[in-house]
Coordinates of C-alpha atoms in Angstrom, one line a residue:
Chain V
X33 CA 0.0 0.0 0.0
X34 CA 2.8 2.1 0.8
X35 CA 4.1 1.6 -2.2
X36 CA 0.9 2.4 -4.0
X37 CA 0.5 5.8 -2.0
X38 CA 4.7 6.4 -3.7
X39 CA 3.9 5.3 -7.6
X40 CA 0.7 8.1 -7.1
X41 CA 2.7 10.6 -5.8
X42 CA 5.0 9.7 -8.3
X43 CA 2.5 9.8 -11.3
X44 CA 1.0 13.2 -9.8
X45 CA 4.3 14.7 -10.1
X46 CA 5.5 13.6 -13.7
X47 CA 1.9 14.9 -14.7
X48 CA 2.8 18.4 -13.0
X49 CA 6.3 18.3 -14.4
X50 CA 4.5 17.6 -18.0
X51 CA 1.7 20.8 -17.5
X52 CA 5.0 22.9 -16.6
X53 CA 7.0 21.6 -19.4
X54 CA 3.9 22.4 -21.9
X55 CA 3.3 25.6 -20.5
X56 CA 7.0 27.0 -20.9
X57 CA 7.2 25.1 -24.2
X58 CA 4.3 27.5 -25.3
X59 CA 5.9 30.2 -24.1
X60 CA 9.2 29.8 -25.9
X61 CA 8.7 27.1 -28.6
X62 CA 5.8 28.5 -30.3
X63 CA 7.9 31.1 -32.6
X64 CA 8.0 31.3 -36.3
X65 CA 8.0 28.5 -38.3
X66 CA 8.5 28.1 -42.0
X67 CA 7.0 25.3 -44.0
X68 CA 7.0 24.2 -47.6
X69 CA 7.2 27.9 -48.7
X70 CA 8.8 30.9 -48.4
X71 CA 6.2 33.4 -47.2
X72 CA 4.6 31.1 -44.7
X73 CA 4.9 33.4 -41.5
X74 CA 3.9 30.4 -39.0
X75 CA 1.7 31.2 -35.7
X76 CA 3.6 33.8 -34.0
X77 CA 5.3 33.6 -30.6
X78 CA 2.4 33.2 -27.7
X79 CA -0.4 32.1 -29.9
X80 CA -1.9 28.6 -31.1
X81 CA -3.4 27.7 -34.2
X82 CA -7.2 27.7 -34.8
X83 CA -8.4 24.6 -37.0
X84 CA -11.9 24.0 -38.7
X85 CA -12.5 20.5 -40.1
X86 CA -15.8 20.6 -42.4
X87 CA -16.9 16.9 -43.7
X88 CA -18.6 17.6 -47.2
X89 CA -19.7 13.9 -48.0
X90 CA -23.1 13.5 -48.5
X91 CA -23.4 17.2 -49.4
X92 CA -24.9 18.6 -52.8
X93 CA -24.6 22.2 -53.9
X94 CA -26.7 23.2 -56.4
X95 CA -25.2 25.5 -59.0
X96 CA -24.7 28.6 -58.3
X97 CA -24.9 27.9 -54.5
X98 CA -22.1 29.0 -51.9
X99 CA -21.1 27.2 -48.7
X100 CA -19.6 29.1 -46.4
X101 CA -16.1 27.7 -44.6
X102 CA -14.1 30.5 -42.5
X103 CA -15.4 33.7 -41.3
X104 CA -12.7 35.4 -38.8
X105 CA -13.7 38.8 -39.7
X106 CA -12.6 41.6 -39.0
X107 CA -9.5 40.5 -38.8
X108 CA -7.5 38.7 -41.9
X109 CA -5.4 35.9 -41.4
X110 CA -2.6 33.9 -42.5
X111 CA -2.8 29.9 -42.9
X112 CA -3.6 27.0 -44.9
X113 CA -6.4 25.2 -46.5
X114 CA -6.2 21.7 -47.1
X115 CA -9.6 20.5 -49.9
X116 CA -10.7 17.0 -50.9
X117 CA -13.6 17.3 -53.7
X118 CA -14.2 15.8 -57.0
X119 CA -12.2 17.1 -60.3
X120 CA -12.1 17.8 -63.8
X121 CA -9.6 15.8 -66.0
X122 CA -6.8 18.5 -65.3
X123 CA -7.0 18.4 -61.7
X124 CA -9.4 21.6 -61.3
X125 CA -11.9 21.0 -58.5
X126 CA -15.7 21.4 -60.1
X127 CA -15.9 23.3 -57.0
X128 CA -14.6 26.6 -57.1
X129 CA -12.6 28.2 -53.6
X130 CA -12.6 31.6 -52.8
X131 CA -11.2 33.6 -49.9
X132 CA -11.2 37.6 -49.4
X133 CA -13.6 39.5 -47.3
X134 CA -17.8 39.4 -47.7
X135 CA -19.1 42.3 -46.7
X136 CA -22.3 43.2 -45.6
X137 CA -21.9 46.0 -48.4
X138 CA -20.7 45.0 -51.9
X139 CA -19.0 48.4 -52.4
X140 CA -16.2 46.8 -49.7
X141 CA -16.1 43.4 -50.7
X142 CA -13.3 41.9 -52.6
X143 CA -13.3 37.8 -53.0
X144 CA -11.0 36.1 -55.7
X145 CA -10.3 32.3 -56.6
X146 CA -7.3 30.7 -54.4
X147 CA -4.4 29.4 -56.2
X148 CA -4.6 25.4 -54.9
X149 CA -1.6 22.9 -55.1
X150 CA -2.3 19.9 -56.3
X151 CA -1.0 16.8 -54.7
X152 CA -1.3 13.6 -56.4
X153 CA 0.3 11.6 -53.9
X154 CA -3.4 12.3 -51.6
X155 CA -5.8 12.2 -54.3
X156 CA -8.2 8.7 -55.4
X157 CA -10.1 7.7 -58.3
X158 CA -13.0 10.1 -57.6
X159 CA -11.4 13.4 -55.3
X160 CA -8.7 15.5 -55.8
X161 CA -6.3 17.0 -52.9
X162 CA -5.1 20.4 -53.0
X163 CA -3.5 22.7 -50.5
X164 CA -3.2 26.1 -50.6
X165 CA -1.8 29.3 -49.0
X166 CA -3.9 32.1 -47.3
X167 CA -2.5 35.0 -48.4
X168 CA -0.5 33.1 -51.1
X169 CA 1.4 36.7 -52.2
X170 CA 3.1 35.1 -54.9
X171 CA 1.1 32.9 -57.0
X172 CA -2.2 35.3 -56.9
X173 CA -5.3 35.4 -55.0
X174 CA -7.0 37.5 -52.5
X175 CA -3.8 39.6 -50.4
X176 CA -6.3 40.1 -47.5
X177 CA -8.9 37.2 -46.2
X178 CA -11.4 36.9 -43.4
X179 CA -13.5 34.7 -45.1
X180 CA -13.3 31.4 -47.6
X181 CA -16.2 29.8 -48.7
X182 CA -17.1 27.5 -51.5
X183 CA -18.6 28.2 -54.9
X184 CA -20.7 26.0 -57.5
X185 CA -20.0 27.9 -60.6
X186 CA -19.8 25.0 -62.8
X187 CA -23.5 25.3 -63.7
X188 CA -24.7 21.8 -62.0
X189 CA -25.4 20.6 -59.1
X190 CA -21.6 19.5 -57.7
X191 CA -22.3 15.8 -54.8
X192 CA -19.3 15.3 -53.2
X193 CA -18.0 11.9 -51.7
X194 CA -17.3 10.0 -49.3
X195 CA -14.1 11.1 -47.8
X196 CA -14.3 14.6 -49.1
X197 CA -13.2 17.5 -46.8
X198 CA -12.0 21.3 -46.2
X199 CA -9.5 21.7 -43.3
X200 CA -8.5 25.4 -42.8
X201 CA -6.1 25.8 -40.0
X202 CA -5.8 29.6 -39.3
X203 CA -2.0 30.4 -37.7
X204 CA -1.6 34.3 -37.6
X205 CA -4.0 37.2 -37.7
X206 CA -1.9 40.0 -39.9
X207 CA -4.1 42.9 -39.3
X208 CA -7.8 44.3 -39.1
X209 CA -10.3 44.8 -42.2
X210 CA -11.6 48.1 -40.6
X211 CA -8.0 49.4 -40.5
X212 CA -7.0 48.6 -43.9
X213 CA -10.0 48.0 -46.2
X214 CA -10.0 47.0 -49.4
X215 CA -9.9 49.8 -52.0
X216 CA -11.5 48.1 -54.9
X217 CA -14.9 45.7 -54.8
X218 CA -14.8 42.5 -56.7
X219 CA -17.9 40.0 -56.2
X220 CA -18.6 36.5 -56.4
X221 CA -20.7 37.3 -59.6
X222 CA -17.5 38.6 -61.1
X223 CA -15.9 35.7 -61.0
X224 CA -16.2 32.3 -63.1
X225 CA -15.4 28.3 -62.6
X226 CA -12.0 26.9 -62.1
X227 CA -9.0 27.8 -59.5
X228 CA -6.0 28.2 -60.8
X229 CA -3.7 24.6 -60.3
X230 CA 0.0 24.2 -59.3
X231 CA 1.5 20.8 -59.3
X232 CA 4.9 20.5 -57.9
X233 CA 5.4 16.7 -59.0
X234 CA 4.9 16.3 -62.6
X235 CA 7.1 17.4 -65.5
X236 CA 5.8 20.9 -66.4
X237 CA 8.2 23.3 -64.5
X238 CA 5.8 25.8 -65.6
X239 CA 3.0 24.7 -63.1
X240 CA 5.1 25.2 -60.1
X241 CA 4.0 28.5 -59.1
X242 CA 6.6 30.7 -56.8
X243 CA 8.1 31.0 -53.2
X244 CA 8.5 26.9 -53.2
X245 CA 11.5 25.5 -51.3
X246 CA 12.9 22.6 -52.2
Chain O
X88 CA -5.6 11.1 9.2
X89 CA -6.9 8.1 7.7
X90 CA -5.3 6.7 4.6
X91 CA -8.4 7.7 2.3
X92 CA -8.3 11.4 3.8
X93 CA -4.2 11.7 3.0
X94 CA -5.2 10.7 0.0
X95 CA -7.9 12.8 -1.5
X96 CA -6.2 15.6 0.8
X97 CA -2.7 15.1 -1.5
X98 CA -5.5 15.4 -4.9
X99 CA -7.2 18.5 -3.7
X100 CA -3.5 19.5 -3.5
X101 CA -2.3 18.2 -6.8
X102 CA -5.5 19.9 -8.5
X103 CA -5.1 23.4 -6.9
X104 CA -1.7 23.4 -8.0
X105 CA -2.3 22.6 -11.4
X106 CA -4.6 25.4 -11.5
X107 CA -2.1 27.8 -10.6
X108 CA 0.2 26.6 -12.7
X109 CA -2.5 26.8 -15.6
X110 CA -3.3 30.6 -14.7
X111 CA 0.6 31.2 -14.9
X112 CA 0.3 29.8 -18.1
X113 CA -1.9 31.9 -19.3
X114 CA -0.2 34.8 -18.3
X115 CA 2.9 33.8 -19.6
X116 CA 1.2 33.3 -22.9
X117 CA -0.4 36.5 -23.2
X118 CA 2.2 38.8 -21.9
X119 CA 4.2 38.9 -25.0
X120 CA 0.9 39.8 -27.0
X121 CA 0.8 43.0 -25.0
X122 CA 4.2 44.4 -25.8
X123 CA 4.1 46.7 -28.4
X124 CA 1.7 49.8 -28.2
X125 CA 3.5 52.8 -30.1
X126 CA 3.4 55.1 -32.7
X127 CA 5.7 54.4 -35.8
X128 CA 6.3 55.7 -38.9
X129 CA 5.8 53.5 -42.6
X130 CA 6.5 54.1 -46.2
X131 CA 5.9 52.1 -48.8
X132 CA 8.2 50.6 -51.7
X133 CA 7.5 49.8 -54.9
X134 CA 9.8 47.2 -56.5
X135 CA 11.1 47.3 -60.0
X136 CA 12.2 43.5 -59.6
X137 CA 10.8 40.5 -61.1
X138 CA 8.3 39.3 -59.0
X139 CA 7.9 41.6 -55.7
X140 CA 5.5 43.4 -54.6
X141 CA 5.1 46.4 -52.9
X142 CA 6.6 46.2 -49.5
X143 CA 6.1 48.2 -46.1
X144 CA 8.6 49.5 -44.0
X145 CA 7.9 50.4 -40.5
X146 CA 10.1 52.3 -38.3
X147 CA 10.0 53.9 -34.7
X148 CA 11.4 53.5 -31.1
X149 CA 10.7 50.4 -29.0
X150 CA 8.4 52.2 -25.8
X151 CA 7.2 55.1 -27.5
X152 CA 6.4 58.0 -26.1
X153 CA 10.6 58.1 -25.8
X154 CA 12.3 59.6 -23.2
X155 CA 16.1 60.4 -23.2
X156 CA 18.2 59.6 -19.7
X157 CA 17.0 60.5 -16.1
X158 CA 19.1 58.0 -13.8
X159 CA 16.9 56.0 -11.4
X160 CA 13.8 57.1 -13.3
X161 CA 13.8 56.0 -17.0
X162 CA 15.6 53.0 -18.6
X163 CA 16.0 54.8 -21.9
X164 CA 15.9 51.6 -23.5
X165 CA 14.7 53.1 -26.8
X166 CA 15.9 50.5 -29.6
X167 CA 15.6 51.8 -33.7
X168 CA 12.8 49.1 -34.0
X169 CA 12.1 48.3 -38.2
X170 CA 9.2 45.9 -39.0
X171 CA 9.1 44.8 -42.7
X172 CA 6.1 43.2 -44.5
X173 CA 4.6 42.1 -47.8
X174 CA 2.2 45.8 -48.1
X175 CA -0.6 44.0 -49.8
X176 CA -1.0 41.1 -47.4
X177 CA 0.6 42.2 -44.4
X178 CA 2.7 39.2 -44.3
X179 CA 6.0 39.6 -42.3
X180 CA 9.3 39.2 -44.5
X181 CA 11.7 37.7 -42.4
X182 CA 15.2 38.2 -44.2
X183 CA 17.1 41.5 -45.0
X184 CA 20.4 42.4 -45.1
X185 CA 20.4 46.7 -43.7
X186 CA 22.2 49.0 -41.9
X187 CA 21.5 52.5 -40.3
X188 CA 22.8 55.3 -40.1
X189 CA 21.7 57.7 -37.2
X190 CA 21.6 61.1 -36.6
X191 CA 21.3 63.3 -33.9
X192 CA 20.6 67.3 -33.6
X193 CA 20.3 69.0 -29.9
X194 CA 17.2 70.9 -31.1
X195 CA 15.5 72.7 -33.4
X196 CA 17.4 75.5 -33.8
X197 CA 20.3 73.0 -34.9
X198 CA 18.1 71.1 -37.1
X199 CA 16.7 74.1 -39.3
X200 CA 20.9 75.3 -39.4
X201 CA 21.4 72.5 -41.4
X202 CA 22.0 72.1 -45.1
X203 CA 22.6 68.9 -44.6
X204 CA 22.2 65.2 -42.4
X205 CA 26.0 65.3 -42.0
X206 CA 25.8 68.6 -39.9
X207 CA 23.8 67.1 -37.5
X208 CA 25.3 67.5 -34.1
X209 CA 26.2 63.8 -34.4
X210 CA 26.1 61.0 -36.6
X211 CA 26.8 57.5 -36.4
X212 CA 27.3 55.2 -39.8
X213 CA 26.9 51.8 -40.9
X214 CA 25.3 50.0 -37.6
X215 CA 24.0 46.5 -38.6
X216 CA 20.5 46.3 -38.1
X217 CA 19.5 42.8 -36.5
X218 CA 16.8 40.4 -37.2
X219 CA 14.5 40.0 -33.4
X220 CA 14.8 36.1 -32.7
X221 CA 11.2 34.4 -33.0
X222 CA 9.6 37.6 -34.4
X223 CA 9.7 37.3 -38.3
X224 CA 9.8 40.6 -40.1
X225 CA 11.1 42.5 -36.8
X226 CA 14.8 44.2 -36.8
X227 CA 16.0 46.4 -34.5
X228 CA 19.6 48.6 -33.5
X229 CA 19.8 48.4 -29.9
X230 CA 20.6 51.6 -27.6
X231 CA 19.5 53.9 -25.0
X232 CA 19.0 57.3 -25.4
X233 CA 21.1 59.4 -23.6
X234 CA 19.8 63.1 -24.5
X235 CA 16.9 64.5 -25.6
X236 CA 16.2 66.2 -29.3
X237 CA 15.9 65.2 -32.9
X238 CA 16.5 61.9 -34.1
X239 CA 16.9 60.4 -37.7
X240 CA 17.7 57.4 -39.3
X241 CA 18.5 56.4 -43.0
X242 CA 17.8 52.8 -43.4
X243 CA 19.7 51.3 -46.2
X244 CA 20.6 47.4 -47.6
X245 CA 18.3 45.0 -49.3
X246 CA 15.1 43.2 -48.4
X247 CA 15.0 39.4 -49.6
X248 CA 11.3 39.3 -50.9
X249 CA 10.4 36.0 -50.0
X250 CA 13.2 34.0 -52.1
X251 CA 12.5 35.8 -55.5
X252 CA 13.9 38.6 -55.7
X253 CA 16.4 40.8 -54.0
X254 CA 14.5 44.7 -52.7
X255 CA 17.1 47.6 -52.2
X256 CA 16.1 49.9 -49.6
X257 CA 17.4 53.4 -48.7
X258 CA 15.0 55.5 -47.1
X259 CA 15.4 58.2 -44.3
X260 CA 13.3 59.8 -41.7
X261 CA 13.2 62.5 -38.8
X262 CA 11.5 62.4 -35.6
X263 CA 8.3 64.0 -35.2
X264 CA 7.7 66.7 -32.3
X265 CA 4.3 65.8 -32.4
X266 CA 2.8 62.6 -32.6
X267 CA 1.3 61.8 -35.9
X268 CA 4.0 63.3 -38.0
X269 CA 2.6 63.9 -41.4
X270 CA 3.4 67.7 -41.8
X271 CA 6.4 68.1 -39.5
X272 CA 8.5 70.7 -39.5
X273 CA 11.1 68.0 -39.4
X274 CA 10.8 66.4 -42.7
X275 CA 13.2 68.1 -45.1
X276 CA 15.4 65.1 -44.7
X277 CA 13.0 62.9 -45.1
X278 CA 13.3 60.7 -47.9
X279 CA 9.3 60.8 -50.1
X280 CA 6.4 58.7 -49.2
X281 CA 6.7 58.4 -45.2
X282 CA 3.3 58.4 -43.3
X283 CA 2.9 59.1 -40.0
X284 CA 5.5 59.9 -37.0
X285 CA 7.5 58.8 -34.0
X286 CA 8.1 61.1 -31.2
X287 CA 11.2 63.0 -30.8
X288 CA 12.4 61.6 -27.2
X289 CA 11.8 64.5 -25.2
X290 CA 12.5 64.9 -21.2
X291 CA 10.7 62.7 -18.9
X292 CA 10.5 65.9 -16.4
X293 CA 8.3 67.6 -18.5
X294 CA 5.7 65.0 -18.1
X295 CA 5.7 65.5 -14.3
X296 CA 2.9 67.2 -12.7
X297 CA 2.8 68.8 -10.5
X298 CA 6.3 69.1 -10.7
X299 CA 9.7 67.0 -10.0
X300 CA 10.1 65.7 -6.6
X301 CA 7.9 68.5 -5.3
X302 CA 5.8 67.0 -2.0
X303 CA 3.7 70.4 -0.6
X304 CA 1.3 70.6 2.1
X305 CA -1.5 71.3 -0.5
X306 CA -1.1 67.6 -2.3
X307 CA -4.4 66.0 -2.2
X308 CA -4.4 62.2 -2.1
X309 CA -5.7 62.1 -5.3
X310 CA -2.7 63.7 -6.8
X311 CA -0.2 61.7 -4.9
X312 CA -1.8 58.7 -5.8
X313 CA -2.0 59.6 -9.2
X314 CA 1.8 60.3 -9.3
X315 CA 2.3 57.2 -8.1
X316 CA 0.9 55.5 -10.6
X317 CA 2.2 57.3 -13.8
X318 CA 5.4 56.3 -12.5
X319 CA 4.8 52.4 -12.2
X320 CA 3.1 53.0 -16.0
X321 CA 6.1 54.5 -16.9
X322 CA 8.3 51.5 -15.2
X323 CA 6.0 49.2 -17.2
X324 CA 6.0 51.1 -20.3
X325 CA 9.8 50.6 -20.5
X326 CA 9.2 47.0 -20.8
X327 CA 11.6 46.5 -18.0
X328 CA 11.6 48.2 -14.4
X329 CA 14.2 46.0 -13.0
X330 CA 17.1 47.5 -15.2
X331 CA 16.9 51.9 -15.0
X332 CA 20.0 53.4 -16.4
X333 CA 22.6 53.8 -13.4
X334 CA 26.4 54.3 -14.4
X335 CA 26.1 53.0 -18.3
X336 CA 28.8 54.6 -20.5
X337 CA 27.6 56.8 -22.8
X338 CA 28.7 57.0 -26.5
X339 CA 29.9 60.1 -28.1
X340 CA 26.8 59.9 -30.3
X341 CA 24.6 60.4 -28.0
X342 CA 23.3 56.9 -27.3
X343 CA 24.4 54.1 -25.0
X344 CA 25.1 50.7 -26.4
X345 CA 24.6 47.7 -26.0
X346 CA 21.3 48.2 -24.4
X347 CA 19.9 44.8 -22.9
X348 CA 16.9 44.3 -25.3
X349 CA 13.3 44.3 -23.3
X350 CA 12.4 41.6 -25.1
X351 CA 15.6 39.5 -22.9
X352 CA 14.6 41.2 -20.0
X353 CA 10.8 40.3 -20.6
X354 CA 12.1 36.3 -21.2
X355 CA 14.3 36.2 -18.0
X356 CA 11.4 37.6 -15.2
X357 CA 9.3 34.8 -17.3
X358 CA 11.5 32.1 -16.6
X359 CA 11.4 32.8 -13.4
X360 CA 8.1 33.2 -13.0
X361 CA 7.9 29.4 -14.7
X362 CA 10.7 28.1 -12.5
X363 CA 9.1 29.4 -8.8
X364 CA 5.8 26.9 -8.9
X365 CA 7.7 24.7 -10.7
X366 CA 10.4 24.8 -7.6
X367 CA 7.3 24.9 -5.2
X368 CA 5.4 21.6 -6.2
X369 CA 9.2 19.7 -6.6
X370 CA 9.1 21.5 -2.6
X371 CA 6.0 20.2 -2.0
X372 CA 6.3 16.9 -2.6
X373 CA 9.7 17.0 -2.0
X374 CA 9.2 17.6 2.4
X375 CA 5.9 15.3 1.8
X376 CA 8.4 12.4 0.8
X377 CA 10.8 13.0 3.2
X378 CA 8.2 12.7 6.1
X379 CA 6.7 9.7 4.4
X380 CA 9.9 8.2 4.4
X381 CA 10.8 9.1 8.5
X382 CA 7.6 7.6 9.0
X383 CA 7.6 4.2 7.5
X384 CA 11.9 4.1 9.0
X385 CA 10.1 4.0 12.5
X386 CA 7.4 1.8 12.1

């Protein structure tokens, strides 16, 4: 018994010695990181990443219909969106992504199509993987977002399968939308099917888009 | 005490412990979010190279409003602080290669004689400006500020946009007397484009009210209490209380360097404030084991 009341005591104190361990770690391990591309700014010291994991399977969107993904308005962030959803023959999603800021007037909205990496090594028979950059300054795109959604401009109704998914993990806010507006309005209706693809892993240099690091 | 009882005694124990340690956390987590509240200046490049894009430049004083020397009442710690980003996204840009030069007039008077930034009363060339660990797109010259008057710095080098292409940079800008800048009386040798101003460090005195060490008869409470605490805000404002300027050498130029960054100072008080519970629950346990032991020795 004695030496049950020691293992607790014991077990009590690696626990503690973890919590401390994870707190300072926090603290002084969370600075920038840098990951596949150049102008990936990380999550900044004293700050942890926010993720949103939507399941589309079993989901139609009729054409012309918008699902809403991300809304972190008013502020406009940096991070990644990972998307799993059917394709075209060239790897173009028959779903459209877009990412600026919707607001509740037109004249200050600006939303533009992402530019998406394509990654072969993910995708199956029926769904396509991408991964792309928010803000991607490079390779195009909308330079300040608080909000990505999903579009159906392909003109039918788009089912996605099982499997298919949109995980958005947001890793630094950069600024505020009511500080440093957008100047010009763009709109949904301005814009038409098909996000620009990159593909790191076939034989067209071309397609690579910039700020990669090998 | 029964066996049960030193046992859910030692997890009421455990649990309050790790909620202390949880609220440190939390503290230490947020503090460094709450460091800089200042006013800057920014101009904005435009590239001709290949593949950038417009970038920002920010530039100002760490601690601003800045104050120049008053031993055992202001740090000075004033560092040239720089921030660089991506101007469309706001995206920090982590890698530059710069330097500064830094000028210096006693006051007006001296400024407005000029014809040029090399009359200045003094002026210091070529200090390498370095990145801030774990802060991408932040640089900074350290030093403390030694007198008060009318500050400038031409920033010059080259700004790595993001792999692709190489930005120079050679940009130069004054103080502002006021905050807010914009139409200074200070700008003519201000290189185009700047908006808005940092403060010329002025002298801490002239902030006192109702005046320096003066203690009269007619102070109300209010007013000594008040006192009181715009000095702890300025102790706090300084980023670090524990270091005030006491017997550093000063420079010809006007500053003191190497300044202890607040940023170091800021990291070291939170080490220790993670290494005292830490040290307290390895006490804790530490006496609880020890009796233990004496305990089961003498049965």
């Amino acid at each position: 018994m004695k030496g049950e009341s020691f293992t607790k005591l014991k077990s009590y104190k690696l626990i503690l010695l973890a919590a401390g361990l994870a707190a300072v770690g926090l603290v002084y391990g969370g600075a920038t990181a840098f990951a596949s591309h150049s102008f990936e700014a990380g999550v900044a010291r004293g700050t942890i990443p926010d993720n949103t994991h939507i399941r589309l399977d079993g989901l139609t969107l009729p054409a012309g219909g918008v699902l809403p993904l991300y809304d972190a308005s008013p502020n406009f962030v940096a991070g990644h969106l990972l998307l799993r959803a059917p394709c075209d023959d060239d790897n173009v999603p028959t779903v459209t992504v877009i990412a600026g800021h919707i607001d509740e007037s037109k004249e200050k909205t600006y939303v533009d199509k992402v530019p998406l990496y394509y990654i072969a090594h993910a995708s199956g028979p029926d769904s396509c993987v991408w991964h792309s950059h928010i803000p991607d300054p490079l390779n195009g795109g909308a330079p300040k977002v608080t909000d990505i959604a999903l579009v159906n401009f392909s003109g039918e109704d788009i089912s996605f399968n099982a499997g298919d998914v949109v995980d958005i993990n947001i890793q630094r806010v950069l600024g505020s939308i009511a500080q440093a507006p957008y100047a010009d309005s763009q709109l949904l209706s301005d814009l038409t099917h098909g996000n620009p693809v990159y593909d790191l892993n076939d034989d067209n240099p071309d397609n690579d888009g910039l700020g990669h690091k090998d | 005490m029964t066996k049960s009882q030193q046992e859910k005694s030692t997890t009421k124990n455990v649990l309050m412990l790790a909620t202390v340690a949880a609220v440190l956390s939390l503290v230490l987590v947020s503090g460094p979010a709450m460091q800089h509240v200042f006013a800057h200046s920014n101009v904005v490049i435009t590239p001709t190279e290949e593949h950038a894009n417009k970038i920002k430049i920010v530039l100002g004083h760490t601690n601003e409003p800045s104050f120049a020397l008053e031993e055992g009442i202001h740090n000075t710690v004033h560092n040239v602080d720089i921030r660089i980003s991506d101007a469309a996204t706001s995206l920090p840009i982590p890698n530059a290669n710069l330097k500064i030069d830094k000028y210096y007039f006693k006051d007006v008077k001296a400024f407005d004689r000029a014809e040029s930034v090399d009359k200045a009363t003094k002026v210091e060339k070529g200090v390498s400006v370095a990145a801030v660990h774990g802060e991408a797109g932040s640089f900074k010259v350290e030093q403390r500020i030694t007198e008060p008057g009318i500050f400038g710095y031409r920033i010059y080098g080259t700004v790595n946009y993001f792999d692709v292409a190489s930005i120079p940079v050679d940009v130069t800008k004054f103080c502002s007397m006021s905050e807010g800048g914009g139409t200074s009386a200070l700008a003519k040798f201000d290189s185009p484009g700047w908006r808005g101003g940092y403060n010329c460090p002025g002298d801490i005195e002239d902030i006192f009210w109702p005046g320096k060490g003066k203690s009269t008869k007619h102070d109300t409470a209010e007013s000594v209490a008040e006192a009181e605490i715009r000095q702890v805000g300025l102790e706090q404002g300084s980023n670090d209380g524990s270091i005030l300027a006491t017997g550093n050498a000063a420079t010809p130029s006007g500053f003191i360097q190497p300044a202890a960054s607040s940023g170091e100072s800021i990291a070291a008080l939170q080490i220790l404030a993670a290494g005292l519970p830490m040290a307290a629950v390895a006490g804790f346990f530490g006496i609880r084991m020890f009796r233990q032991h004496k305990r089961d020795h003498m049965l």
